[in-house]
Amino acid sequence: MGGFGTGAHETTKDCLRMILGNDFNGKTVIDVGTCSGVLSIASALKGAETVLAFDIQPCEREVSSNAELNKVNDVHPFQRDLIAEKIHTPVKIDWVFINIGKDETIQILEKQDFIDRKVTHFLISGVVEWSREKLTEYFLSNGYQLIDWKKSNE
């Protein structure tokens, strides 16, 4: 088991595998709960044009440093509470990554209007087994389909 933000935690590894298996060229990505920016940086390395990285904790310095180490310029970190605060984002969003719990995920989706804005893809992770069905139902009832599901540990 690895710590959050290191890239060694099971949920982060699963997300990284998914990112590495997809084409992000020219895409706009929002990474919610970015921590150290691992997922943001991976999507930028895979060609994402714009990556907005948000965390409730101060993240700007660490994410910027990690992006610089990886020679990535298009990752923009922000400290924001996306449950309490409505943010201004690009009109077209191709991907939203959320690697936190079910209740927080739904609160963020609703506060930020990501469902109503018809974001093309969501990568949701960090959801415990007993919450997965409710979160899946939430997306299905809003016109989305489940493309893939991975489970590594609890």
C-alpha positions as a LaTeX table, in Angstrom:
\begin{tabular}{lrrr}
\hline
Residue & $x$ (\AA) & $y$ (\AA) & $z$ (\AA) \\
\hline
Met1 & 0.00 & 0.00 & 0.00 \\
Gly2 & 1.34 & 3.42 & $-0.90$ \\
Gly3 & 0.61 & 6.94 & 0.24 \\
Phe4 & $-1.70$ & 9.30 & $-1.60$ \\
Gly5 & 0.11 & 11.66 & $-3.95$ \\
Thr6 & 3.08 & 9.39 & $-4.50$ \\
Gly7 & 1.68 & 7.43 & $-7.41$ \\
Ala8 & 2.08 & 4.23 & $-5.39$ \\
His9 & $-1.45$ & 4.02 & $-3.95$ \\
Glu10 & $-3.72$ & 1.44 & $-5.64$ \\
Thr11 & $-6.31$ & 3.98 & $-6.81$ \\
Thr12 & $-3.63$ & 6.22 & $-8.27$ \\
Lys13 & $-1.99$ & 3.28 & $-10.06$ \\
Asp14 & $-5.33$ & 2.28 & $-11.58$ \\
Cys15 & $-5.92$ & 5.86 & $-12.75$ \\
Leu16 & $-2.43$ & 6.08 & $-14.21$ \\
Arg17 & $-2.96$ & 2.85 & $-16.17$ \\
Met18 & $-6.17$ & 4.27 & $-17.61$ \\
Ile19 & $-4.52$ & 7.59 & $-18.50$ \\
Leu20 & $-1.58$ & 5.87 & $-20.16$ \\
Gly21 & $-4.00$ & 3.74 & $-22.21$ \\
Asn22 & $-5.86$ & 6.72 & $-23.68$ \\
Asp23 & $-5.15$ & 9.56 & $-26.09$ \\
Phe24 & $-5.24$ & 12.97 & $-24.43$ \\
Asn25 & $-3.89$ & 14.98 & $-27.39$ \\
Gly26 & $-5.48$ & 18.43 & $-27.41$ \\
Lys27 & $-7.84$ & 17.56 & $-24.52$ \\
Thr28 & $-8.89$ & 19.75 & $-21.60$ \\
Val29 & $-8.63$ & 17.96 & $-18.23$ \\
Ile30 & $-9.79$ & 18.91 & $-14.75$ \\
Asp31 & $-8.13$ & 16.98 & $-11.93$ \\
Val32 & $-10.08$ & 17.25 & $-8.66$ \\
Gly33 & $-8.18$ & 16.29 & $-5.52$ \\
Thr34 & $-4.88$ & 16.54 & $-7.38$ \\
Cys35 & $-2.60$ & 16.32 & $-4.32$ \\
Ser36 & 0.90 & 16.22 & $-5.87$ \\
Gly37 & $-0.38$ & 16.40 & $-9.46$ \\
Val38 & 0.50 & 12.85 & $-10.53$ \\
Leu39 & $-2.64$ & 12.36 & $-12.65$ \\
Ser40 & $-2.51$ & 15.90 & $-14.05$ \\
Ile41 & 1.09 & 15.48 & $-15.11$ \\
Ala42 & 0.41 & 12.05 & $-16.65$ \\
Ser43 & $-2.42$ & 13.48 & $-18.77$ \\
Ala44 & $-0.17$ & 16.38 & $-19.87$ \\
Leu45 & 2.58 & 13.92 & $-20.79$ \\
Lys46 & $-0.05$ & 12.08 & $-22.87$ \\
Gly47 & $-0.79$ & 15.29 & $-24.77$ \\
Ala48 & $-3.49$ & 17.14 & $-22.82$ \\
Glu49 & $-3.52$ & 20.75 & $-23.95$ \\
Thr50 & $-4.89$ & 22.26 & $-20.75$ \\
Val51 & $-4.93$ & 20.68 & $-17.29$ \\
Leu52 & $-6.54$ & 22.44 & $-14.32$ \\
Ala53 & $-5.51$ & 20.77 & $-11.06$ \\
Phe54 & $-7.59$ & 21.49 & $-7.94$ \\
Asp55 & $-7.15$ & 20.51 & $-4.32$ \\
Ile56 & $-8.69$ & 21.73 & $-1.08$ \\
Gln57 & $-5.17$ & 21.78 & 0.40 \\
Pro58 & $-2.37$ & 24.11 & $-0.75$ \\
Cys59 & $-1.04$ & 22.30 & $-3.83$ \\
Glu60 & 0.33 & 24.95 & $-6.14$ \\
Arg61 & 3.98 & 24.73 & $-5.13$ \\
Glu62 & 4.23 & 20.92 & $-5.16$ \\
Val63 & 2.27 & 20.45 & $-8.39$ \\
Ser64 & 4.24 & 23.18 & $-10.15$ \\
Ser65 & 7.52 & 21.67 & $-8.97$ \\
Asn66 & 6.52 & 18.17 & $-10.11$ \\
Ala67 & 5.33 & 19.52 & $-13.47$ \\
Glu68 & 8.64 & 21.31 & $-13.95$ \\
Leu69 & 10.58 & 18.14 & $-13.10$ \\
Asn70 & 8.58 & 16.35 & $-15.79$ \\
Lys71 & 9.03 & 19.19 & $-18.30$ \\
Val72 & 5.28 & 19.84 & $-18.43$ \\
Asn73 & 4.01 & 23.40 & $-18.90$ \\
Asp74 & 0.26 & 22.99 & $-19.28$ \\
Val75 & $-0.69$ & 21.99 & $-15.70$ \\
His76 & $-2.27$ & 24.83 & $-13.73$ \\
Pro77 & $-2.73$ & 24.10 & $-9.98$ \\
Phe78 & $-5.23$ & 25.87 & $-7.72$ \\
Gln79 & $-6.23$ & 25.57 & $-4.07$ \\
Arg80 & $-10.03$ & 25.58 & $-4.05$ \\
Asp81 & $-12.90$ & 23.93 & $-2.18$ \\
Leu82 & $-14.99$ & 22.67 & $-5.10$ \\
Ile83 & $-17.86$ & 21.66 & $-2.83$ \\
Ala84 & $-18.24$ & 25.15 & $-1.36$ \\
Glu85 & $-17.05$ & 27.30 & $-4.27$ \\
Lys86 & $-18.23$ & 27.43 & $-7.88$ \\
Ile87 & $-15.24$ & 27.75 & $-10.20$ \\
His88 & $-14.98$ & 29.09 & $-13.74$ \\
Thr89 & $-13.74$ & 26.43 & $-16.13$ \\
Pro90 & $-13.39$ & 26.16 & $-19.91$ \\
Val91 & $-16.61$ & 25.75 & $-21.86$ \\
Lys92 & $-15.55$ & 22.36 & $-23.22$ \\
Ile93 & $-14.14$ & 19.84 & $-20.77$ \\
Asp94 & $-13.01$ & 16.49 & $-22.16$ \\
Trp95 & $-12.02$ & 14.73 & $-18.93$ \\
Val96 & $-12.67$ & 15.16 & $-15.21$ \\
Phe97 & $-10.61$ & 13.08 & $-12.79$ \\
Ile98 & $-11.94$ & 12.72 & $-9.25$ \\
Asn99 & $-9.98$ & 10.45 & $-6.92$ \\
Ile100 & $-11.93$ & 10.87 & $-3.65$ \\
Gly101 & $-15.05$ & 9.38 & $-2.00$ \\
Lys102 & $-18.59$ & 8.96 & $-3.41$ \\
Asp103 & $-20.42$ & 11.66 & $-1.43$ \\
Glu104 & $-17.77$ & 14.29 & $-2.15$ \\
Thr105 & $-17.70$ & 13.26 & $-5.81$ \\
Ile106 & $-21.45$ & 13.80 & $-6.22$ \\
Gln107 & $-21.34$ & 17.11 & $-4.34$ \\
Ile108 & $-18.55$ & 18.37 & $-6.61$ \\
Leu109 & $-20.27$ & 17.15 & $-9.78$ \\
Glu110 & $-23.42$ & 19.03 & $-8.81$ \\
Lys111 & $-21.76$ & 22.23 & $-7.55$ \\
Gln112 & $-19.61$ & 22.53 & $-10.68$ \\
Asp113 & $-22.38$ & 21.51 & $-13.12$ \\
Phe114 & $-20.07$ & 18.91 & $-14.70$ \\
Ile115 & $-22.99$ & 16.57 & $-15.47$ \\
Asp116 & $-25.19$ & 19.30 & $-16.97$ \\
Arg117 & $-22.27$ & 20.57 & $-19.05$ \\
Lys118 & $-21.89$ & 17.15 & $-20.64$ \\
Val119 & $-18.25$ & 16.50 & $-19.82$ \\
Thr120 & $-17.13$ & 13.82 & $-22.28$ \\
His121 & $-15.35$ & 11.45 & $-19.86$ \\
Phe122 & $-15.08$ & 11.00 & $-16.12$ \\
Leu123 & $-12.39$ & 9.04 & $-14.33$ \\
Ile124 & $-13.74$ & 8.40 & $-10.84$ \\
Ser125 & $-11.58$ & 6.60 & $-8.31$ \\
Gly126 & $-11.14$ & 6.14 & $-4.59$ \\
Val127 & $-14.73$ & 4.93 & $-4.13$ \\
Val128 & $-15.20$ & 2.07 & $-1.67$ \\
Glu129 & $-16.98$ & $-1.06$ & $-2.88$ \\
Trp130 & $-20.25$ & $-0.45$ & $-1.01$ \\
Ser131 & $-20.61$ & 3.00 & $-2.64$ \\
Arg132 & $-19.81$ & 1.96 & $-6.20$ \\
Glu133 & $-23.35$ & 0.94 & $-7.17$ \\
Lys134 & $-24.87$ & 4.24 & $-6.02$ \\
Leu135 & $-22.28$ & 6.26 & $-7.89$ \\
Thr136 & $-22.74$ & 4.14 & $-11.02$ \\
Glu137 & $-26.52$ & 4.66 & $-10.80$ \\
Tyr138 & $-25.95$ & 8.41 & $-10.47$ \\
Phe139 & $-24.01$ & 8.52 & $-13.75$ \\
Leu140 & $-26.37$ & 6.16 & $-15.59$ \\
Ser141 & $-29.40$ & 8.21 & $-14.54$ \\
Asn142 & $-27.68$ & 11.28 & $-16.00$ \\
Gly143 & $-27.14$ & 9.74 & $-19.44$ \\
Tyr144 & $-23.60$ & 8.39 & $-19.05$ \\
Gln145 & $-22.41$ & 4.84 & $-19.51$ \\
Leu146 & $-19.86$ & 2.83 & $-17.57$ \\
Ile147 & $-17.00$ & 2.03 & $-19.94$ \\
Asp148 & $-14.61$ & 0.32 & $-17.54$ \\
Trp149 & $-14.28$ & $-0.58$ & $-13.90$ \\
Lys150 & $-11.20$ & $-1.70$ & $-12.02$ \\
Lys151 & $-10.77$ & $-2.85$ & $-8.45$ \\
Ser152 & $-7.46$ & $-3.05$ & $-6.63$ \\
Asn153 & $-7.95$ & $-3.89$ & $-2.97$ \\
Glu154 & $-10.78$ & $-2.18$ & $-1.05$ \\
\hline
\end{tabular}
